[in-house]
Amino acid sequence: MEYAAERRRWRAGFTKTIESEALMETTMRFAGRITDWNDDKGFGFVVPSGGGDRAFVHVNAFQRGSRRPVQGDLISYRPSRDAQGRLQAREIRHAGQRIEVPRHPSRLPRAAIGTAALIAAAVAALIGWIPMFVAGAYVALGAVSYLMYRSDKAAAGRGARRTPEGNLHLIDLLGGWPGALIAQQQFRHKTIKQSFQSMFWVTVVVNLAAVGWLVSSGHAAGLAQAFGG
């Protein structure tokens, strides 16, 4: 009987310890410095300032808008464990960094708008409103833009070198924006960053205005003849 009672007390104590650790991992923030940082791969470790086990740090676990970490950075984080029980840092912020206000992604049907734009360009070319080469340019540049966004999203996931935003804006300005809209929704990429979205829609408006002027002025027809389109 004494053995059974002792075993029950041990189980209760063990369960309480596990629950306390789980509560600590979900509610407490730790401070520590980054060590063994591998910038090429985008990961390293953090050693807590008060002592204890170091935790795995990945660049994607940093708060949105954070600068890229470097060796020795002081950060705050919440500890957690992955499926294999390994300690890792999440919800990471640099020391003194403001807490991000959660933003909800736009519900704008980007893929539908991009697809409709490509269909409209094709129909306009078929009925003679715009030269065929203009519609072809939208399709080709849209495909290039789509692939650039996909590549940039994949690079972000790996912590690899990113595609400069200026390159994305340039291809969209030239006519790749329909493909960009499809990629933004499909890969959930660049839809929340307000500064990027503001410039993106500027490129869309400027592109449409430029194409409209080329068509109405007859310059587009001249270019079509020059290129044999």
Short mmCIF file of C-alpha atoms in Angstrom, two decimals:
data_model
loop_
_atom_site.label_atom_id
_atom_site.label_comp_id
_atom_site.label_asym_id
_atom_site.label_seq_id
_atom_site.Cartn_x
_atom_site.Cartn_y
_atom_site.Cartn_z
CA MET A 1 0.00 0.00 0.00
CA GLU A 2 2.81 2.40 0.91
CA TYR A 3 4.54 1.61 -2.37
CA ALA A 4 1.35 2.30 -4.36
CA ALA A 5 0.78 5.61 -2.54
CA GLU A 6 4.38 6.64 -3.13
CA ARG A 7 4.07 5.77 -6.82
CA ARG A 8 0.92 7.88 -7.11
CA ARG A 9 2.67 10.83 -5.46
CA TRP A 10 5.61 10.43 -7.85
CA ARG A 11 3.32 10.39 -10.90
CA ALA A 12 1.47 13.46 -9.63
CA GLY A 13 4.74 15.30 -9.08
CA PHE A 14 6.05 14.28 -12.50
CA THR A 15 2.85 15.40 -14.21
CA LYS A 16 2.97 18.72 -12.38
CA THR A 17 6.57 19.24 -13.49
CA ILE A 18 5.69 18.56 -17.12
CA GLU A 19 2.71 20.91 -16.94
CA SER A 20 4.88 23.61 -15.37
CA GLU A 21 7.47 23.28 -18.15
CA ALA A 22 4.73 23.47 -20.79
CA LEU A 23 3.27 26.57 -19.13
CA MET A 24 6.71 28.16 -18.98
CA GLU A 25 7.28 27.48 -22.69
CA THR A 26 3.98 29.09 -23.67
CA THR A 27 3.98 32.12 -21.35
CA MET A 28 7.55 33.11 -20.40
CA ARG A 29 10.02 35.01 -22.53
CA PHE A 30 13.75 34.52 -22.18
CA ALA A 31 16.63 36.82 -23.07
CA GLY A 32 19.91 35.59 -24.49
CA ARG A 33 22.64 36.10 -27.06
CA ILE A 34 22.96 34.43 -30.45
CA THR A 35 25.90 32.08 -30.83
CA ASP A 36 27.24 29.82 -33.60
CA TRP A 37 25.29 31.86 -36.18
CA ASN A 38 25.49 30.55 -39.76
CA ASP A 39 24.31 33.41 -41.95
CA ASP A 40 24.42 31.40 -45.19
CA LYS A 41 21.95 28.86 -43.78
CA GLY A 42 20.05 31.30 -41.58
CA PHE A 43 20.28 29.52 -38.26
CA GLY A 44 22.24 29.34 -35.03
CA PHE A 45 21.59 29.05 -31.30
CA VAL A 46 20.73 31.31 -28.37
CA VAL A 47 22.24 30.96 -24.90
CA PRO A 48 19.89 32.29 -22.19
CA SER A 49 21.36 35.10 -20.09
CA GLY A 50 20.33 33.45 -16.83
CA GLY A 51 21.93 30.14 -17.75
CA GLY A 52 20.36 26.97 -19.02
CA ASP A 53 20.17 24.99 -22.22
CA ARG A 54 20.71 26.79 -25.49
CA ALA A 55 17.89 26.82 -28.03
CA PHE A 56 17.89 26.52 -31.81
CA VAL A 57 17.31 29.80 -33.67
CA HIS A 58 16.09 30.13 -37.27
CA VAL A 59 15.85 33.38 -39.19
CA ASN A 60 12.19 32.69 -40.00
CA ALA A 61 11.31 32.68 -36.29
CA PHE A 62 12.07 36.40 -35.98
CA GLN A 63 9.25 38.92 -35.84
CA ARG A 64 8.26 40.22 -39.26
CA GLY A 65 10.26 43.28 -40.24
CA SER A 66 13.28 42.33 -38.14
CA ARG A 67 16.76 42.97 -39.45
CA ARG A 68 18.89 39.92 -40.21
CA PRO A 69 20.53 38.63 -37.02
CA VAL A 70 24.29 38.47 -36.47
CA GLN A 71 26.57 36.70 -34.04
CA GLY A 72 26.26 38.06 -30.51
CA ASP A 73 22.86 39.75 -30.96
CA LEU A 74 20.82 40.13 -27.78
CA ILE A 75 17.31 38.76 -28.36
CA SER A 76 14.19 37.80 -26.46
CA TYR A 77 12.23 34.67 -27.29
CA ARG A 78 9.76 32.06 -26.16
CA PRO A 79 11.19 28.55 -25.70
CA SER A 80 9.39 25.55 -27.15
CA ARG A 81 10.17 22.02 -28.24
CA ASP A 82 9.80 20.48 -31.66
CA ALA A 83 8.39 17.04 -32.44
CA GLN A 84 11.71 15.43 -31.47
CA GLY A 85 11.79 17.26 -28.14
CA ARG A 86 14.60 19.63 -29.14
CA LEU A 87 14.58 23.10 -27.62
CA GLN A 88 13.96 25.92 -30.09
CA ALA A 89 13.27 29.64 -29.95
CA ARG A 90 10.10 31.17 -31.39
CA GLU A 91 8.50 34.62 -31.51
CA ILE A 92 12.01 36.10 -31.53
CA ARG A 93 12.62 39.85 -31.23
CA HIS A 94 15.80 41.86 -31.09
CA ALA A 95 16.46 43.70 -27.83
CA GLY A 96 14.45 46.94 -27.81
CA GLN A 97 12.41 45.98 -30.87
CA ARG A 98 8.77 46.99 -30.80
CA ILE A 99 6.14 44.30 -30.59
CA GLU A 100 4.55 43.78 -33.97
CA VAL A 101 0.86 44.59 -34.21
CA PRO A 102 -0.81 41.58 -35.89
CA ARG A 103 -2.00 42.35 -39.40
CA HIS A 104 -4.50 40.36 -41.35
CA PRO A 105 -3.66 39.46 -44.94
CA SER A 106 -5.71 41.11 -47.63
CA ARG A 107 -8.72 39.23 -48.97
CA LEU A 108 -8.29 40.80 -52.40
CA PRO A 109 -8.78 38.06 -55.04
CA ARG A 110 -5.35 38.62 -56.57
CA ALA A 111 -5.20 35.41 -58.57
CA ALA A 112 -8.61 36.09 -60.08
CA ILE A 113 -7.62 39.66 -61.01
CA GLY A 114 -4.33 38.50 -62.55
CA THR A 115 -6.01 35.73 -64.53
CA ALA A 116 -8.77 38.08 -65.70
CA ALA A 117 -6.18 40.61 -66.85
CA LEU A 118 -4.41 38.01 -68.98
CA ILE A 119 -7.69 36.81 -70.47
CA ALA A 120 -8.75 40.40 -71.19
CA ALA A 121 -5.44 41.08 -72.95
CA ALA A 122 -5.86 37.96 -75.10
CA VAL A 123 -9.46 38.84 -76.02
CA ALA A 124 -8.51 42.45 -76.80
CA ALA A 125 -5.77 41.20 -79.12
CA LEU A 126 -8.12 38.75 -80.88
CA ILE A 127 -10.70 41.42 -81.65
CA GLY A 128 -8.02 43.89 -82.74
CA TRP A 129 -8.14 46.41 -79.89
CA ILE A 130 -4.48 45.92 -79.09
CA PRO A 131 -1.65 44.41 -81.12
CA MET A 132 -1.02 40.71 -80.58
CA PHE A 133 2.51 41.35 -79.37
CA VAL A 134 1.16 43.40 -76.43
CA ALA A 135 -0.93 40.46 -75.23
CA GLY A 136 2.03 38.16 -75.78
CA ALA A 137 4.24 40.47 -73.73
CA TYR A 138 1.78 40.38 -70.83
CA VAL A 139 1.77 36.57 -70.88
CA ALA A 140 5.56 36.25 -71.17
CA LEU A 141 6.40 38.90 -68.59
CA GLY A 142 3.67 37.58 -66.31
CA ALA A 143 5.30 34.15 -66.41
CA VAL A 144 8.71 35.66 -65.61
CA SER A 145 7.26 37.64 -62.71
CA TYR A 146 5.46 34.55 -61.37
CA LEU A 147 8.71 32.58 -61.36
CA MET A 148 10.59 35.43 -59.68
CA TYR A 149 8.05 35.60 -56.85
CA ARG A 150 8.13 31.82 -56.45
CA SER A 151 11.93 31.86 -56.30
CA ASP A 152 11.94 34.69 -53.75
CA LYS A 153 9.42 32.88 -51.55
CA ALA A 154 11.52 29.72 -51.65
CA ALA A 155 14.66 31.71 -50.79
CA ALA A 156 12.88 33.29 -47.83
CA GLY A 157 11.97 29.84 -46.53
CA ARG A 158 15.59 28.66 -46.78
CA GLY A 159 17.06 31.84 -45.37
CA ALA A 160 18.96 32.27 -48.66
CA ARG A 161 19.73 35.39 -50.67
CA ARG A 162 16.50 37.15 -51.70
CA THR A 163 15.43 38.73 -54.98
CA PRO A 164 15.70 42.53 -54.60
CA GLU A 165 12.30 44.17 -54.41
CA GLY A 166 13.40 46.63 -57.10
CA ASN A 167 13.74 43.75 -59.56
CA LEU A 168 10.22 42.56 -58.77
CA HIS A 169 8.84 46.06 -59.24
CA LEU A 170 10.70 46.49 -62.54
CA ILE A 171 9.32 43.33 -64.12
CA ASP A 172 5.83 44.24 -62.89
CA LEU A 173 6.18 47.75 -64.32
CA LEU A 174 7.08 46.29 -67.71
CA GLY A 175 3.91 44.19 -67.70
CA GLY A 176 4.51 41.24 -65.42
CA TRP A 177 1.98 42.35 -62.79
CA PRO A 178 -0.77 39.85 -63.75
CA GLY A 179 1.62 36.97 -63.01
CA ALA A 180 2.73 38.74 -59.84
CA LEU A 181 -0.86 38.89 -58.58
CA ILE A 182 -1.31 35.17 -59.15
CA ALA A 183 1.99 34.39 -57.39
CA GLN A 184 1.27 36.71 -54.46
CA GLN A 185 -1.91 34.83 -53.65
CA GLN A 186 -0.68 31.34 -54.43
CA PHE A 187 2.52 31.64 -52.38
CA ARG A 188 1.15 34.15 -49.83
CA HIS A 189 4.10 36.34 -50.61
CA LYS A 190 4.48 40.12 -50.35
CA THR A 191 0.78 40.60 -49.55
CA ILE A 192 1.14 42.11 -46.07
CA LYS A 193 4.13 44.43 -46.42
CA GLN A 194 2.37 47.75 -47.02
CA SER A 195 5.32 49.59 -48.55
CA PHE A 196 5.77 46.86 -51.16
CA GLN A 197 2.08 46.72 -51.99
CA SER A 198 1.88 50.50 -52.39
CA MET A 199 4.73 50.50 -54.90
CA PHE A 200 3.34 47.40 -56.62
CA TRP A 201 0.01 49.08 -57.37
CA VAL A 202 1.86 52.16 -58.60
CA THR A 203 3.63 49.94 -61.15
CA VAL A 204 0.27 48.48 -62.23
CA VAL A 205 -1.28 51.92 -62.78
CA VAL A 206 1.77 53.26 -64.61
CA ASN A 207 1.94 50.18 -66.84
CA LEU A 208 -1.74 50.39 -67.78
CA ALA A 209 -1.44 54.12 -68.44
CA ALA A 210 1.63 53.59 -70.63
CA VAL A 211 0.01 50.76 -72.62
CA GLY A 212 -3.16 52.81 -73.03
CA TRP A 213 -1.15 55.73 -74.38
CA LEU A 214 0.82 53.50 -76.77
CA VAL A 215 -2.39 52.00 -78.16
CA SER A 216 -4.35 55.26 -78.46
CA SER A 217 -1.46 57.17 -80.01
CA GLY A 218 -0.79 54.51 -82.61
CA HIS A 219 2.70 53.84 -81.36
CA ALA A 220 1.73 50.30 -80.41
CA ALA A 221 0.62 49.59 -83.99
CA GLY A 222 3.92 50.98 -85.24
CA LEU A 223 5.85 48.73 -82.88
CA ALA A 224 3.74 45.77 -83.99
CA GLN A 225 4.64 46.41 -87.61
CA ALA A 226 8.30 46.84 -86.72
CA PHE A 227 8.32 43.50 -84.92
CA GLY A 228 6.09 41.85 -87.52
CA GLY A 229 3.20 41.39 -85.00
#
